[in-house]
mmCIF file of C-alpha atoms in Angstrom:
data_model
loop_
_atom_site.group_PDB
_atom_site.id
_atom_site.type_symbol
_atom_site.label_atom_id
_atom_site.label_comp_id
_atom_site.label_asym_id
_atom_site.label_seq_id
_atom_site.Cartn_x
_atom_site.Cartn_y
_atom_site.Cartn_z
ATOM 1 C CA MET A 1 72.183 156.733 74.239
ATOM 2 C CA LYS A 2 73.035 160.422 74.238
ATOM 3 C CA ILE A 3 76.892 160.680 75.854
ATOM 4 C CA GLY A 4 78.102 164.436 76.557
ATOM 5 C CA ILE A 5 81.716 164.722 76.637
ATOM 6 C CA ASP A 6 83.463 167.912 77.394
ATOM 7 C CA ALA A 7 86.236 168.092 74.801
ATOM 8 C CA THR A 8 87.537 171.401 75.603
ATOM 9 C CA CYS A 9 91.078 169.276 76.769
ATOM 10 C CA TRP A 10 91.151 168.367 72.467
ATOM 11 C CA TRP A 11 93.702 171.089 71.712
ATOM 12 C CA ASN A 12 95.919 171.078 74.824
ATOM 13 C CA GLN A 13 99.601 169.551 73.726
ATOM 14 C CA ARG A 14 100.905 168.291 76.919
ATOM 15 C CA GLY A 15 99.784 164.263 77.625
ATOM 16 C CA PHE A 16 96.594 164.184 78.818
ATOM 17 C CA GLY A 17 94.957 166.026 75.453
ATOM 18 C CA ARG A 18 96.900 163.714 73.384
ATOM 19 C CA MET A 19 94.827 161.144 75.358
ATOM 20 C CA ALA A 20 91.983 162.912 75.269
ATOM 21 C CA ARG A 21 92.313 163.114 71.012
ATOM 22 C CA GLU A 22 93.331 159.686 70.929
ATOM 23 C CA LEU A 23 90.516 157.819 73.055
ATOM 24 C CA LEU A 24 87.819 159.973 71.566
ATOM 25 C CA SER A 25 88.908 159.131 68.260
ATOM 26 C CA ALA A 26 88.835 155.922 69.166
ATOM 27 C CA MET A 27 85.232 155.479 70.603
ATOM 28 C CA PHE A 28 83.701 157.282 67.987
ATOM 29 C CA ALA A 29 84.980 154.497 65.250
ATOM 30 C CA LEU A 30 83.276 152.136 67.324
ATOM 31 C CA ASP A 31 80.318 149.810 66.438
ATOM 32 C CA SER A 32 77.601 151.726 68.776
ATOM 33 C CA GLU A 33 74.669 153.458 68.350
ATOM 34 C CA HIS A 34 75.225 156.119 70.941
ATOM 35 C CA THR A 35 75.927 159.672 69.545
ATOM 36 C CA PHE A 36 78.069 161.725 71.248
ATOM 37 C CA TYR A 37 77.691 165.752 72.140
ATOM 38 C CA LEU A 38 81.070 167.827 72.329
ATOM 39 C CA PHE A 39 81.693 170.208 74.004
ATOM 40 C CA ILE A 40 84.111 172.778 72.777
ATOM 41 C CA ASP A 41 85.207 176.151 73.107
ATOM 42 C CA GLN A 42 87.510 176.396 69.589
ATOM 43 C CA VAL A 43 86.914 175.760 66.556
ATOM 44 C CA PRO A 44 85.455 172.482 65.738
ATOM 45 C CA ASP A 45 88.747 169.630 64.648
ATOM 46 C CA GLU A 46 87.983 167.734 61.121
ATOM 47 C CA ALA A 47 88.148 164.931 63.337
ATOM 48 C CA MET A 48 84.752 165.580 64.573
ATOM 49 C CA ASN A 49 82.975 165.629 61.395
ATOM 50 C CA LEU A 50 81.443 162.465 61.863
ATOM 51 C CA PRO A 51 77.762 161.296 61.762
ATOM 52 C CA ASN A 52 77.634 160.537 65.231
ATOM 53 C CA ILE A 53 79.138 163.266 66.445
ATOM 54 C CA GLU A 54 76.767 166.802 67.416
ATOM 55 C CA ILE A 55 78.999 169.782 68.057
ATOM 56 C CA VAL A 56 77.684 172.196 70.660
ATOM 57 C CA GLN A 57 80.209 174.774 70.934
ATOM 58 C CA VAL A 58 80.506 177.807 73.504
ATOM 59 C CA PHE A 59 82.211 181.258 72.849
ATOM 60 C CA PRO A 60 83.779 181.658 76.395
ATOM 61 C CA ASP A 61 86.338 185.024 76.963
ATOM 62 C CA ARG A 62 89.136 182.612 76.787
ATOM 63 C CA PRO A 63 89.514 178.912 75.582
ATOM 64 C CA VAL A 64 90.620 176.217 78.467
ATOM 65 C CA THR A 65 93.720 175.270 77.076
ATOM 66 C CA ASP A 66 94.798 179.238 77.801
ATOM 67 C CA ALA A 67 92.943 179.673 80.757
ATOM 68 C CA ALA A 68 93.011 175.779 83.204
ATOM 69 C CA VAL A 69 96.859 175.974 83.622
ATOM 70 C CA ALA A 70 98.857 176.106 86.731
ATOM 71 C CA ASN A 71 99.612 179.637 87.071
ATOM 72 C CA ASP A 72 95.733 180.876 86.040
ATOM 73 C CA SER A 73 92.312 180.294 86.503
ATOM 74 C CA ARG A 74 88.921 179.930 84.297
ATOM 75 C CA SER A 75 86.375 182.950 85.042
ATOM 76 C CA ILE A 76 83.186 182.483 86.634
ATOM 77 C CA GLY A 77 81.458 182.700 83.392
ATOM 78 C CA ASP A 78 83.343 180.680 81.445
ATOM 79 C CA MET A 79 82.546 178.309 83.452
ATOM 80 C CA ALA A 80 78.251 179.087 83.013
ATOM 81 C CA ARG A 81 78.551 179.100 79.684
ATOM 82 C CA LEU A 82 79.415 175.559 79.765
ATOM 83 C CA TYR A 83 76.955 174.549 82.365
ATOM 84 C CA LYS A 84 74.019 176.040 80.364
ATOM 85 C CA ALA A 85 75.301 174.557 76.965
ATOM 86 C CA VAL A 86 75.211 171.318 78.808
ATOM 87 C CA SER A 87 71.829 172.087 80.612
ATOM 88 C CA ALA A 88 69.871 173.111 77.239
ATOM 89 C CA SER A 89 71.178 169.603 75.866
ATOM 90 C CA PRO A 90 69.435 166.072 75.630
ATOM 91 C CA VAL A 91 72.512 164.263 76.897
ATOM 92 C CA ASP A 92 72.060 161.381 79.299
ATOM 93 C CA MET A 93 75.225 161.311 80.989
ATOM 94 C CA MET A 94 78.301 163.220 81.032
ATOM 95 C CA PHE A 95 82.294 162.450 80.544
ATOM 96 C CA PHE A 96 85.231 164.283 81.499
ATOM 97 C CA PRO A 97 88.617 162.816 79.584
ATOM 98 C CA ALA A 98 90.585 165.838 82.135
ATOM 99 C CA VAL A 99 89.873 166.476 85.055
ATOM 100 C CA TYR A 100 92.012 169.520 84.295
ATOM 101 C CA SER A 101 88.873 170.958 82.119
ATOM 102 C CA TRP A 102 85.850 170.239 84.335
ATOM 103 C CA PHE A 103 82.863 172.284 84.901
ATOM 104 C CA PRO A 104 80.016 172.043 87.097
ATOM 105 C CA ILE A 105 77.149 170.583 84.915
ATOM 106 C CA PRO A 106 73.633 169.920 86.168
ATOM 107 C CA LEU A 107 73.749 167.239 89.298
ATOM 108 C CA LYS A 108 70.371 165.378 87.765
ATOM 109 C CA LEU A 109 73.678 163.834 84.846
ATOM 110 C CA PRO A 110 75.346 160.659 85.969
ATOM 111 C CA THR A 111 79.004 161.532 85.626
ATOM 112 C CA VAL A 112 82.344 160.003 84.995
ATOM 113 C CA VAL A 113 85.535 162.366 85.233
ATOM 114 C CA THR A 114 88.903 161.461 84.554
ATOM 115 C CA LEU A 115 92.085 161.322 86.731
ATOM 116 C CA HIS A 116 95.595 160.479 84.950
ATOM 117 C CA ASP A 117 96.618 160.311 88.323
ATOM 118 C CA ALA A 118 97.637 162.343 91.984
ATOM 119 C CA ILE A 119 101.016 163.572 91.082
ATOM 120 C CA ALA A 120 99.700 167.351 91.742
ATOM 121 C CA GLU A 121 98.850 165.689 95.554
ATOM 122 C CA HIS A 122 101.524 163.790 95.877
ATOM 123 C CA PHE A 123 104.041 166.281 95.271
ATOM 124 C CA PRO A 124 102.304 169.928 95.257
ATOM 125 C CA GLU A 125 105.256 171.956 95.328
ATOM 126 C CA MET A 126 106.683 170.636 91.895
ATOM 127 C CA ILE A 127 103.258 171.399 90.012
ATOM 128 C CA PHE A 128 102.114 174.484 91.373
ATOM 129 C CA PRO A 129 104.474 177.803 91.355
ATOM 130 C CA ASP A 130 102.613 179.255 93.726
ATOM 131 C CA TRP A 131 99.533 178.684 96.599
ATOM 132 C CA LYS A 132 96.814 180.109 94.567
ATOM 133 C CA GLY A 133 97.441 177.511 91.339
ATOM 134 C CA ARG A 134 97.147 174.663 94.218
ATOM 135 C CA LEU A 135 94.209 176.325 95.666
ATOM 136 C CA PHE A 136 91.919 176.302 92.667
ATOM 137 C CA TRP A 137 93.057 173.075 91.524
ATOM 138 C CA THR A 138 92.284 171.563 94.919
ATOM 139 C CA LEU A 139 88.490 172.897 94.697
ATOM 140 C CA LYS A 140 88.032 171.830 91.596
ATOM 141 C CA VAL A 141 89.304 168.253 91.548
ATOM 142 C CA LYS A 142 87.210 167.979 94.825
ATOM 143 C CA LEU A 143 84.257 169.907 93.403
ATOM 144 C CA ALA A 144 84.294 167.390 90.406
ATOM 145 C CA LEU A 145 84.590 164.137 92.979
ATOM 146 C CA TRP A 146 81.959 165.715 94.715
ATOM 147 C CA GLN A 147 79.772 165.570 91.710
ATOM 148 C CA CYS A 148 80.784 162.527 89.679
ATOM 149 C CA LYS A 149 79.525 159.265 89.882
ATOM 150 C CA ARG A 150 82.914 156.937 88.832
ATOM 151 C CA VAL A 151 86.405 157.811 88.434
ATOM 152 C CA MET A 152 88.250 156.797 85.376
ATOM 153 C CA THR A 153 92.321 156.486 85.439
ATOM 154 C CA VAL A 154 94.569 154.736 82.615
ATOM 155 C CA SER A 155 96.269 152.615 85.213
ATOM 156 C CA HIS A 156 96.594 150.319 88.208
ATOM 157 C CA ALA A 157 99.384 152.656 89.725
ATOM 158 C CA ALA A 158 97.493 155.575 89.334
ATOM 159 C CA LYS A 159 94.658 154.069 90.423
ATOM 160 C CA ALA A 160 96.802 153.277 93.808
ATOM 161 C CA GLU A 161 98.102 156.626 93.870
ATOM 162 C CA ILE A 162 94.419 158.067 93.663
ATOM 163 C CA GLU A 163 93.073 155.914 96.385
ATOM 164 C CA GLN A 164 96.490 156.986 98.256
ATOM 165 C CA TYR A 165 96.826 160.630 98.126
ATOM 166 C CA ILE A 166 93.173 161.458 96.687
ATOM 167 C CA GLY A 167 90.977 159.291 99.135
ATOM 168 C CA VAL A 168 88.867 157.719 96.460
ATOM 169 C CA ARG A 169 87.529 154.478 97.278
ATOM 170 C CA SER A 170 88.745 152.303 95.123
ATOM 171 C CA ALA A 171 85.523 150.360 94.247
ATOM 172 C CA LEU A 172 84.898 153.893 92.269
ATOM 173 C CA ILE A 173 87.575 153.879 90.041
ATOM 174 C CA ASP A 174 87.615 152.012 86.394
ATOM 175 C CA VAL A 175 90.897 151.301 84.585
ATOM 176 C CA ILE A 176 91.754 152.217 81.309
ATOM 177 C CA SER A 177 94.729 152.368 79.381
ATOM 178 C CA GLU A 178 96.657 154.394 76.608
ATOM 179 C CA ALA A 179 98.422 153.465 73.616
ATOM 180 C CA PRO A 180 100.888 154.383 71.487
ATOM 181 C CA ASN A 181 99.199 156.202 67.685
ATOM 182 C CA LYS A 182 100.458 154.276 64.843
ATOM 183 C CA LEU A 183 102.428 156.952 63.599
ATOM 184 C CA PHE A 184 104.717 155.577 65.827
ATOM 185 C CA ARG A 185 106.683 152.841 64.011
ATOM 186 C CA ARG A 186 109.661 150.820 62.783
ATOM 187 C CA ILE A 187 111.875 153.547 60.643
ATOM 188 C CA ASP A 188 115.276 152.266 59.062
ATOM 189 C CA ASP A 189 116.274 155.729 57.243
ATOM 190 C CA SER A 190 119.527 157.282 58.342
ATOM 191 C CA ALA A 191 119.101 159.784 55.507
ATOM 192 C CA LEU A 192 115.909 161.022 57.050
ATOM 193 C CA TYR A 193 117.920 160.845 60.940
ATOM 194 C CA GLN A 194 120.730 162.588 59.850
ATOM 195 C CA GLU A 195 117.961 165.858 57.791
ATOM 196 C CA LEU A 196 116.119 165.836 61.267
ATOM 197 C CA ARG A 197 118.805 166.359 63.454
ATOM 198 C CA GLN A 198 120.479 169.243 60.906
ATOM 199 C CA ARG A 199 117.241 170.940 61.089
ATOM 200 C CA ILE A 200 116.600 171.128 65.359
ATOM 201 C CA GLY A 201 120.288 171.277 65.896
ATOM 202 C CA LEU A 202 121.619 168.146 67.306
ATOM 203 C CA PRO A 203 125.069 166.999 66.317
ATOM 204 C CA LEU A 204 125.236 164.479 62.877
ATOM 205 C CA SER A 205 127.485 161.906 65.115
ATOM 206 C CA GLY A 206 126.850 160.493 68.299
ATOM 207 C CA ARG A 207 124.290 158.478 70.140
ATOM 208 C CA LEU A 208 121.093 159.672 71.219
ATOM 209 C CA ILE A 209 119.155 159.233 74.549
ATOM 210 C CA VAL A 210 115.235 160.952 74.115
ATOM 211 C CA TYR A 211 113.292 162.282 76.299
ATOM 212 C CA VAL A 212 109.487 163.561 75.195
ATOM 213 C CA GLY A 213 107.617 165.364 77.751
ATOM 214 C CA GLY A 214 106.979 168.553 80.103
ATOM 215 C CA LEU A 215 109.982 170.168 81.869
ATOM 216 C CA ALA A 216 108.785 170.109 84.916
ATOM 217 C CA PRO A 217 110.263 169.231 88.606
ATOM 218 C CA HIS A 218 108.681 166.204 89.114
ATOM 219 C CA LYS A 219 110.040 164.326 85.543
ATOM 220 C CA ASN A 220 113.057 164.696 87.585
ATOM 221 C CA LEU A 221 115.425 165.807 84.470
ATOM 222 C CA GLN A 222 117.898 167.522 87.120
ATOM 223 C CA GLY A 223 118.454 163.612 88.534
ATOM 224 C CA PHE A 224 118.676 162.238 85.629
ATOM 225 C CA LEU A 225 120.979 164.746 84.315
ATOM 226 C CA GLU A 226 123.374 164.470 87.423
ATOM 227 C CA GLY A 227 123.463 160.400 86.917
ATOM 228 C CA PHE A 228 124.715 161.136 83.208
ATOM 229 C CA ALA A 229 127.084 163.389 84.459
ATOM 230 C CA LEU A 230 128.522 161.045 86.654
ATOM 231 C CA ALA A 231 127.747 157.848 83.946
ATOM 232 C CA ARG A 232 130.172 159.937 81.366
ATOM 233 C CA GLU A 233 133.206 159.680 83.210
ATOM 234 C CA ASN A 234 132.622 155.847 81.786
ATOM 235 C CA ARG A 235 134.837 156.616 78.677
ATOM 236 C CA GLN A 236 132.790 154.624 76.360
ATOM 237 C CA LEU A 237 129.921 157.177 76.748
ATOM 238 C CA ASP A 238 132.081 159.653 75.146
ATOM 239 C CA ASP A 239 129.787 160.040 71.972
ATOM 240 C CA VAL A 240 126.647 159.697 74.003
ATOM 241 C CA HIS A 241 123.938 162.928 73.962
ATOM 242 C CA VAL A 242 120.833 163.815 75.932
ATOM 243 C CA VAL A 243 117.807 164.836 73.652
ATOM 244 C CA LEU A 244 115.289 166.921 75.701
ATOM 245 C CA VAL A 245 111.936 167.532 73.832
ATOM 246 C CA GLY A 246 109.431 169.533 75.580
ATOM 247 C CA ASP A 247 108.020 173.291 75.234
ATOM 248 C CA TYR A 248 110.446 175.453 77.328
ATOM 249 C CA GLY A 249 107.811 177.384 78.717
ATOM 250 C CA GLY A 250 105.677 174.232 79.721
ATOM 251 C CA ALA A 251 102.467 174.867 78.052
ATOM 252 C CA GLY A 252 101.344 176.945 81.247
ATOM 253 C CA PHE A 253 102.048 174.377 83.899
ATOM 254 C CA HIS A 254 105.126 174.799 85.605
ATOM 255 C CA SER A 255 108.188 174.528 84.022
ATOM 256 C CA ASN A 256 111.987 174.560 85.489
ATOM 257 C CA TYR A 257 113.889 174.936 82.096
ATOM 258 C CA GLY A 258 115.935 177.813 82.999
ATOM 259 C CA GLU A 259 117.139 175.725 86.171
ATOM 260 C CA LEU A 260 117.811 172.419 83.628
ATOM 261 C CA GLN A 261 119.677 175.052 81.752
ATOM 262 C CA GLN A 262 121.717 176.141 84.710
ATOM 263 C CA PHE A 263 122.611 173.036 85.860
ATOM 264 C CA ALA A 264 123.762 171.166 82.049
ATOM 265 C CA ASN A 265 126.200 174.400 82.291
ATOM 266 C CA ASP A 266 127.359 174.040 85.844
ATOM 267 C CA LYS A 267 127.834 170.263 85.209
ATOM 268 C CA HIS A 268 130.035 170.666 81.911
ATOM 269 C CA LEU A 269 127.218 169.048 79.559
ATOM 270 C CA SER A 270 126.247 172.282 77.573
ATOM 271 C CA GLY A 271 128.027 170.227 74.522
ATOM 272 C CA VAL A 272 126.067 167.188 75.532
ATOM 273 C CA VAL A 273 122.715 167.882 76.555
ATOM 274 C CA HIS A 274 120.548 169.481 73.805
ATOM 275 C CA PHE A 275 117.039 171.303 74.528
ATOM 276 C CA THR A 276 114.686 171.438 71.038
ATOM 277 C CA GLY A 277 111.693 172.747 72.137
ATOM 278 C CA PHE A 278 108.652 171.153 70.988
ATOM 279 C CA ILE A 279 108.382 168.892 68.079
ATOM 280 C CA SER A 280 105.960 167.360 65.958
ATOM 281 C CA ASP A 281 104.997 164.026 66.426
ATOM 282 C CA GLU A 282 106.139 163.214 62.597
ATOM 283 C CA ASP A 283 109.290 164.229 63.861
ATOM 284 C CA LEU A 284 109.317 162.086 67.321
ATOM 285 C CA VAL A 285 108.908 158.826 64.850
ATOM 286 C CA ILE A 286 112.120 159.753 63.751
ATOM 287 C CA LEU A 287 113.812 160.482 66.624
ATOM 288 C CA TYR A 288 112.726 158.151 68.166
ATOM 289 C CA ASN A 289 113.639 155.533 65.952
ATOM 290 C CA ASP A 290 117.605 157.228 65.608
ATOM 291 C CA ALA A 291 117.705 156.839 69.342
ATOM 292 C CA LEU A 292 119.542 154.593 71.548
ATOM 293 C CA ALA A 293 117.091 154.647 74.060
ATOM 294 C CA ALA A 294 114.122 157.345 75.643
ATOM 295 C CA ALA A 295 114.090 158.530 79.379
ATOM 296 C CA MET A 296 111.203 158.275 81.829
ATOM 297 C CA PRO A 297 112.792 159.523 84.835
ATOM 298 C CA SER A 298 109.956 160.475 86.758
ATOM 299 C CA PHE A 299 108.824 160.213 90.331
ATOM 300 C CA SER A 300 105.826 159.448 88.668
ATOM 301 C CA GLU A 301 103.818 158.769 86.367
ATOM 302 C CA GLY A 302 99.779 158.002 85.869
ATOM 303 C CA PHE A 303 100.732 156.135 82.648
ATOM 304 C CA GLY A 304 103.984 157.631 80.965
ATOM 305 C CA LEU A 305 102.458 157.574 76.938
ATOM 306 C CA PRO A 306 106.088 158.818 75.709
ATOM 307 C CA ALA A 307 107.317 155.307 76.543
ATOM 308 C CA VAL A 308 104.898 153.148 74.585
ATOM 309 C CA GLU A 309 105.143 155.654 71.879
ATOM 310 C CA ALA A 310 108.827 155.003 71.847
ATOM 311 C CA MET A 311 109.091 151.528 72.139
ATOM 312 C CA ALA A 312 106.911 151.063 69.175
ATOM 313 C CA CYS A 313 108.972 152.882 67.624
ATOM 314 C CA GLY A 314 111.686 149.565 68.717
ATOM 315 C CA THR A 315 113.355 152.042 71.119
ATOM 316 C CA PRO A 316 113.789 150.873 74.750
ATOM 317 C CA VAL A 317 113.697 152.895 78.056
ATOM 318 C CA LEU A 318 115.615 154.273 80.491
ATOM 319 C CA SER A 319 113.004 154.159 83.353
ATOM 320 C CA SER A 320 112.280 155.436 86.777
ATOM 321 C CA ASN A 321 110.934 152.033 88.956
ATOM 322 C CA LYS A 322 108.075 154.291 90.361
ATOM 323 C CA GLY A 323 104.744 155.052 89.609
ATOM 324 C CA SER A 324 103.064 153.102 86.521
ATOM 325 C CA LEU A 325 106.283 153.337 84.742
ATOM 326 C CA PRO A 326 107.161 149.351 85.498
ATOM 327 C CA GLU A 327 103.628 148.444 84.759
ATOM 328 C CA VAL A 328 103.632 149.703 81.206
ATOM 329 C CA VAL A 329 107.203 149.434 80.365
ATOM 330 C CA GLY A 330 107.361 145.623 81.615
ATOM 331 C CA ASP A 331 110.442 144.205 79.964
ATOM 332 C CA ALA A 332 111.186 146.885 77.458
ATOM 333 C CA GLY A 333 113.395 148.720 79.504
ATOM 334 C CA VAL A 334 116.465 149.043 82.308
ATOM 335 C CA PHE A 335 115.227 150.404 85.487
ATOM 336 C CA PHE A 336 116.727 152.539 88.435
ATOM 337 C CA ASP A 337 115.537 153.930 91.025
ATOM 338 C CA PRO A 338 114.916 157.764 90.084
ATOM 339 C CA TYR A 339 116.139 159.274 93.870
ATOM 340 C CA ASP A 340 119.236 157.618 93.869
ATOM 341 C CA VAL A 341 121.736 159.487 91.177
ATOM 342 C CA LYS A 342 124.423 156.357 91.011
ATOM 343 C CA SER A 343 121.045 153.696 90.469
ATOM 344 C CA ILE A 344 120.607 156.401 87.558
ATOM 345 C CA SER A 345 124.296 156.429 86.441
ATOM 346 C CA ARG A 346 124.224 152.318 86.321
ATOM 347 C CA ALA A 347 121.220 152.166 84.331
ATOM 348 C CA ILE A 348 122.866 154.507 81.541
ATOM 349 C CA ILE A 349 126.359 153.469 81.695
ATOM 350 C CA SER A 350 124.157 149.433 81.012
ATOM 351 C CA MET A 351 122.257 150.651 78.168
ATOM 352 C CA SER A 352 125.189 152.469 76.299
ATOM 353 C CA SER A 353 127.359 149.810 76.903
ATOM 354 C CA GLU A 354 125.800 146.363 76.652
ATOM 355 C CA SER A 355 124.566 146.266 72.861
ATOM 356 C CA GLU A 356 123.195 142.895 72.966
ATOM 357 C CA LEU A 357 121.322 143.861 75.923
ATOM 358 C CA ARG A 358 120.048 147.066 73.805
ATOM 359 C CA ASP A 359 119.099 145.108 70.981
ATOM 360 C CA GLU A 360 117.346 142.906 72.787
ATOM 361 C CA LEU A 361 115.729 145.038 74.424
ATOM 362 C CA SER A 362 114.269 146.635 71.099
ATOM 363 C CA LYS A 363 112.965 143.979 70.227
ATOM 364 C CA LEU A 364 111.171 143.516 73.580
ATOM 365 C CA ALA A 365 109.787 146.777 73.339
ATOM 366 C CA ALA A 366 107.999 146.578 69.949
ATOM 367 C CA THR A 367 106.526 143.622 70.961
ATOM 368 C CA ARG A 368 104.984 144.904 74.455
ATOM 369 C CA ALA A 369 104.023 148.251 72.552
ATOM 370 C CA ALA A 370 101.911 146.416 70.188
ATOM 371 C CA THR A 371 99.538 145.143 73.389
ATOM 372 C CA PHE A 372 98.639 148.548 74.195
ATOM 373 C CA THR A 373 95.470 149.882 71.709
ATOM 374 C CA TRP A 374 93.258 152.821 71.395
ATOM 375 C CA GLN A 375 90.629 150.519 70.558
ATOM 376 C CA ARG A 376 90.959 148.885 73.476
ATOM 377 C CA ALA A 377 90.872 151.720 75.937
ATOM 378 C CA ALA A 378 87.871 153.345 74.098
ATOM 379 C CA LYS A 379 85.588 149.537 74.231
ATOM 380 C CA LEU A 380 86.748 149.670 78.122
ATOM 381 C CA ALA A 381 85.740 153.299 78.898
ATOM 382 C CA LEU A 382 82.865 153.190 76.230
ATOM 383 C CA GLY A 383 81.725 149.874 78.817
ATOM 384 C CA TYR A 384 82.247 151.883 81.790
ATOM 385 C CA LEU A 385 80.596 154.748 80.707
ATOM 386 C CA GLU A 386 77.232 152.617 79.804
ATOM 387 C CA ALA A 387 77.522 150.639 83.011
ATOM 388 C CA VAL A 388 77.262 154.042 84.364
ATOM 389 C CA ALA A 389 74.041 155.557 82.781
ATOM 390 C CA LEU A 390 71.905 152.449 83.336
ATOM 391 C CA THR A 391 72.588 153.342 87.361
ATOM 392 C CA GLY A 392 70.892 156.619 87.394
ATOM 393 C CA ALA A 393 71.498 159.890 88.428
ATOM 394 C CA ASN A 394 74.559 161.450 90.418
ATOM 395 C CA ARG A 395 74.100 160.995 94.544
ATOM 396 C CA PRO A 396 76.486 163.634 95.607
ATOM 397 C CA LYS A 397 78.593 162.890 97.745
ATOM 398 C CA GLY A 398 81.839 162.683 99.994
ATOM 399 C CA HIS A 399 84.569 160.462 98.548
#
């Protein structure tokens, strides 16, 4: 079978870009006789140079990673170029690893679109800085759902949210998962820890709670910092610091970095809350291994990939009890209500002051992370794609 794949989101540095790279790479490595046609709008990545891959490069005015963001939009001309490229290719079906980069394709092609979550529909005011971004997103999702045959998502919680907030019938949604890259593993090297701390401006002593991801309102970082400020009234936390890792500008998506920085100053946390900006995966592995815990305080997550990456390093999670996080973190974390500052504070105090609990959670974290693999996710995804191709062309429909 010839499977067309929208790979224009390959270069995105947020969670769905990472998911696309990992899932597709694992899919290409499976023992199958399929040929994958990758539709891209940038210079091909070296990982795409495989015998079972055909590259179809389109030259837009602006690549998707620049244009398909919360405060911008793609040109009709660029989407028409992609449409023509797909039309001229001998593909039997089309797969979009993220609705973020969806574009129209011929109606005759069976199509699967991935919705990672329904956060934009659940919390629109936290995701989009203005009505224009919200309108373009809503239109894109509606058109993608009208044209596709089935929807793929990354957790059962995301599936339930998509059904509730977008209205896709449960029977039309297939669930895969995500997983940590093999790079994320246990490392016991205090010299590496110290070198990284010095290089990215962290204190050379003290315990670290690390958050990795977008600095966006729905991530509830202000609520977490408020809980941290309350927890610091407990003297056992004098040496605990919070490290917020993420692109200050949101990589084109809504960011409240300035508000978070001001909030930290107002709460007298400027010496114990640190913003690092974007850091490499190689450095993330070291930082997670050096951390007391990883923080996932979101109001909702489709999966929560940073959680399993931290867990693979033996780092337990201070986790919201909303969205997919209970499903993903399991017994490897201390949970709290993200809407309750006192609940957040209690969780931070528990993780920071109960060393036996933290050590036990560390062991459970590594064990649980090992149950998530990209190979398993890729097998599931490919099976769903094969089933869709066998059942024929799309029938445009409501959802």
